[in-house]
């Protein structure tokens, strides 16, 4: 699979996300397994709360459907099963993530070897270092903690909305509304609010890496012309600016 950039146009977030998801195709079975185990595990966690409420109503004499001993046994069994299911889900997700990170790094290095040295002459070395290290490393969060959790959240929310709706239609609609509010609307708003700050953070991070590399490569000249204090001041200023953006990102 080749990475292509057509007409030098910047791709939007949806296009980038679809391209990253497309890399999962060889391991689609493992991803589906992770989603299934995640759905079962989350439904078990919800069931524990429901069983707890049923147990309290049983003790209070309000509910007489299931014996208290049966409720206690089911709660213990579901609680124990929740652990292995969660572990297996995360194991599948991280297996996919680290396998794909290795593939992506291989493609990046192959592209660098093909372009070097002429095409990379004008590139900032710090940005290249950021791409190879931190940028690709961030994809671990996408593959291990985003794709399957999003699918799990969608499926479980749909099941619970239907389950609640079978008891009371209006309560089911209310649950669905708040699932959408918390799972879709609020994250989209937060993403748009922090988008510009995130881009500035990425740019300044690359510039800081470039500054550090320039200092290392020019260490002899810095010492010879006694520029250590000035170079240190510049690096501290860039670090402080980066930290301010980082705090702004955390608050947004």
Short mmCIF file of N, CA and C in Angstrom, two decimals, residues 45-108:
data_model
loop_
_atom_site.label_atom_id
_atom_site.label_comp_id
_atom_site.label_asym_id
_atom_site.label_seq_id
_atom_site.Cartn_x
_atom_site.Cartn_y
_atom_site.Cartn_z
N UNK A 45 -20.60 -5.13 32.81
CA UNK A 45 -20.41 -4.09 33.82
C UNK A 45 -21.73 -3.38 34.12
N UNK A 46 -22.51 -3.11 33.07
CA UNK A 46 -23.82 -2.48 33.26
C UNK A 46 -24.76 -3.42 34.00
N UNK A 47 -24.68 -4.71 33.67
CA UNK A 47 -25.55 -5.70 34.30
C UNK A 47 -25.28 -5.81 35.79
N UNK A 48 -24.02 -5.61 36.20
CA UNK A 48 -23.69 -5.67 37.63
C UNK A 48 -24.45 -4.59 38.39
N UNK A 49 -24.51 -3.38 37.80
CA UNK A 49 -25.25 -2.28 38.43
C UNK A 49 -26.74 -2.61 38.49
N UNK A 50 -27.27 -3.17 37.39
CA UNK A 50 -28.69 -3.53 37.36
C UNK A 50 -28.99 -4.60 38.41
N UNK A 51 -28.11 -5.61 38.49
CA UNK A 51 -28.31 -6.67 39.49
C UNK A 51 -28.23 -6.11 40.91
N UNK A 52 -27.34 -5.13 41.12
CA UNK A 52 -27.25 -4.51 42.44
C UNK A 52 -28.55 -3.82 42.83
N UNK A 53 -29.14 -3.12 41.87
CA UNK A 53 -30.43 -2.46 42.14
C UNK A 53 -31.53 -3.49 42.41
N UNK A 54 -31.50 -4.57 41.64
CA UNK A 54 -32.48 -5.64 41.86
C UNK A 54 -32.30 -6.26 43.24
N UNK A 55 -31.04 -6.42 43.68
CA UNK A 55 -30.78 -6.97 45.00
C UNK A 55 -31.30 -6.07 46.11
N UNK A 56 -31.09 -4.74 45.95
CA UNK A 56 -31.60 -3.80 46.95
C UNK A 56 -33.12 -3.83 47.01
N UNK A 57 -33.77 -3.92 45.84
CA UNK A 57 -35.24 -3.99 45.83
C UNK A 57 -35.73 -5.30 46.42
N UNK A 58 -34.93 -6.37 46.21
CA UNK A 58 -35.28 -7.67 46.80
C UNK A 58 -35.25 -7.59 48.32
N UNK A 59 -34.20 -6.96 48.85
CA UNK A 59 -34.08 -6.81 50.31
C UNK A 59 -35.21 -5.93 50.85
N UNK A 60 -35.57 -4.89 50.11
CA UNK A 60 -36.62 -3.98 50.55
C UNK A 60 -38.02 -4.56 50.36
N UNK A 61 -38.11 -5.70 49.68
CA UNK A 61 -39.39 -6.34 49.46
C UNK A 61 -40.18 -5.79 48.30
N UNK A 62 -39.52 -4.96 47.47
CA UNK A 62 -40.21 -4.36 46.32
C UNK A 62 -40.20 -5.30 45.13
N UNK A 63 -39.12 -6.06 44.98
CA UNK A 63 -38.93 -6.91 43.80
C UNK A 63 -38.78 -8.36 44.25
N UNK A 64 -39.50 -9.26 43.57
CA UNK A 64 -39.47 -10.67 43.94
C UNK A 64 -39.21 -11.58 42.74
N UNK A 65 -38.59 -11.05 41.68
CA UNK A 65 -38.40 -11.82 40.45
C UNK A 65 -37.31 -12.87 40.56
N UNK A 66 -36.13 -12.50 41.08
CA UNK A 66 -34.97 -13.40 41.18
C UNK A 66 -34.54 -13.48 42.63
N UNK A 67 -34.18 -14.69 43.08
CA UNK A 67 -33.75 -14.87 44.47
C UNK A 67 -32.46 -14.07 44.73
N UNK A 68 -32.32 -13.59 45.94
CA UNK A 68 -31.16 -12.77 46.31
C UNK A 68 -29.86 -13.55 46.13
N UNK A 69 -29.89 -14.84 46.48
CA UNK A 69 -28.68 -15.66 46.33
C UNK A 69 -28.27 -15.76 44.85
N UNK A 70 -29.25 -15.88 43.96
CA UNK A 70 -28.96 -15.94 42.53
C UNK A 70 -28.36 -14.63 42.05
N UNK A 71 -28.90 -13.52 42.53
CA UNK A 71 -28.38 -12.20 42.17
C UNK A 71 -26.93 -12.06 42.60
N UNK A 72 -26.62 -12.51 43.82
CA UNK A 72 -25.25 -12.41 44.33
C UNK A 72 -24.29 -13.27 43.51
N UNK A 73 -24.71 -14.47 43.16
CA UNK A 73 -23.86 -15.35 42.36
C UNK A 73 -23.60 -14.75 40.98
N UNK A 74 -24.65 -14.24 40.34
CA UNK A 74 -24.50 -13.62 39.02
C UNK A 74 -23.58 -12.40 39.08
N UNK A 75 -23.70 -11.61 40.13
CA UNK A 75 -22.85 -10.42 40.28
C UNK A 75 -21.39 -10.81 40.38
N UNK A 76 -21.09 -11.84 41.18
CA UNK A 76 -19.71 -12.30 41.34
C UNK A 76 -19.17 -12.85 40.02
N UNK A 77 -19.98 -13.67 39.34
CA UNK A 77 -19.55 -14.27 38.07
C UNK A 77 -19.28 -13.19 37.02
N UNK A 78 -20.18 -12.22 36.89
CA UNK A 78 -20.01 -11.14 35.92
C UNK A 78 -18.78 -10.29 36.26
N UNK A 79 -18.58 -10.04 37.56
CA UNK A 79 -17.43 -9.25 37.99
C UNK A 79 -16.11 -9.93 37.65
N UNK A 80 -16.07 -11.25 37.84
CA UNK A 80 -14.85 -12.00 37.52
C UNK A 80 -14.61 -12.05 36.02
N UNK A 81 -15.68 -12.29 35.25
CA UNK A 81 -15.56 -12.39 33.80
C UNK A 81 -15.17 -11.05 33.15
N UNK A 82 -15.54 -9.97 33.80
CA UNK A 82 -15.23 -8.64 33.25
C UNK A 82 -13.73 -8.43 33.09
N UNK A 83 -12.94 -8.96 34.04
CA UNK A 83 -11.49 -8.79 33.99
C UNK A 83 -10.84 -9.43 32.77
N UNK A 84 -11.01 -10.75 32.56
CA UNK A 84 -10.42 -11.39 31.37
C UNK A 84 -10.89 -10.80 30.05
N UNK A 85 -12.17 -10.41 29.98
CA UNK A 85 -12.67 -9.82 28.74
C UNK A 85 -12.01 -8.48 28.45
N UNK A 86 -11.84 -7.68 29.48
CA UNK A 86 -11.17 -6.39 29.32
C UNK A 86 -9.72 -6.57 28.92
N UNK A 87 -9.05 -7.53 29.56
CA UNK A 87 -7.65 -7.80 29.24
C UNK A 87 -7.51 -8.28 27.79
N UNK A 88 -8.38 -9.19 27.38
CA UNK A 88 -8.32 -9.72 26.01
C UNK A 88 -8.60 -8.62 24.98
N UNK A 89 -9.56 -7.75 25.29
CA UNK A 89 -9.87 -6.65 24.37
C UNK A 89 -8.65 -5.75 24.18
N UNK A 90 -8.01 -5.36 25.30
CA UNK A 90 -6.85 -4.49 25.22
C UNK A 90 -5.65 -5.19 24.57
N UNK A 91 -5.52 -6.49 24.81
CA UNK A 91 -4.43 -7.24 24.17
C UNK A 91 -4.58 -7.22 22.66
N UNK A 92 -5.80 -7.43 22.18
CA UNK A 92 -6.06 -7.39 20.73
C UNK A 92 -5.78 -6.00 20.16
N UNK A 93 -6.27 -4.97 20.86
CA UNK A 93 -6.08 -3.60 20.39
C UNK A 93 -4.60 -3.22 20.31
N UNK A 94 -3.83 -3.57 21.33
CA UNK A 94 -2.42 -3.21 21.34
C UNK A 94 -1.61 -4.06 20.36
N UNK A 95 -2.03 -5.28 20.14
CA UNK A 95 -1.37 -6.10 19.12
C UNK A 95 -1.53 -5.42 17.75
N UNK A 96 -2.75 -4.99 17.44
CA UNK A 96 -3.00 -4.29 16.18
C UNK A 96 -2.19 -3.00 16.11
N UNK A 97 -2.20 -2.23 17.22
CA UNK A 97 -1.54 -0.93 17.23
C UNK A 97 -0.05 -1.05 16.96
N UNK A 98 0.64 -1.93 17.68
CA UNK A 98 2.09 -2.01 17.54
C UNK A 98 2.52 -2.66 16.24
N UNK A 99 1.72 -3.57 15.72
CA UNK A 99 2.00 -4.14 14.40
C UNK A 99 1.90 -3.05 13.33
N UNK A 100 0.87 -2.22 13.42
CA UNK A 100 0.67 -1.17 12.43
C UNK A 100 1.70 -0.05 12.58
N UNK A 101 2.11 0.25 13.81
CA UNK A 101 3.15 1.26 14.01
C UNK A 101 4.45 0.82 13.34
N UNK A 102 4.76 -0.46 13.45
CA UNK A 102 5.97 -0.98 12.79
C UNK A 102 5.85 -0.85 11.27
N UNK A 103 4.68 -1.15 10.73
CA UNK A 103 4.47 -1.02 9.28
C UNK A 103 4.58 0.44 8.83
N UNK A 104 3.98 1.34 9.61
CA UNK A 104 4.00 2.76 9.24
C UNK A 104 5.42 3.31 9.29
N UNK A 105 6.17 2.94 10.34
CA UNK A 105 7.57 3.39 10.42
C UNK A 105 8.38 2.86 9.24
N UNK A 106 8.12 1.61 8.87
CA UNK A 106 8.82 1.03 7.72
C UNK A 106 8.53 1.85 6.46
N UNK A 107 7.27 2.25 6.27
CA UNK A 107 6.90 3.04 5.09
C UNK A 107 7.55 4.42 5.14
N UNK A 108 7.61 5.03 6.33
CA UNK A 108 8.22 6.35 6.46
C UNK A 108 9.70 6.30 6.12
#
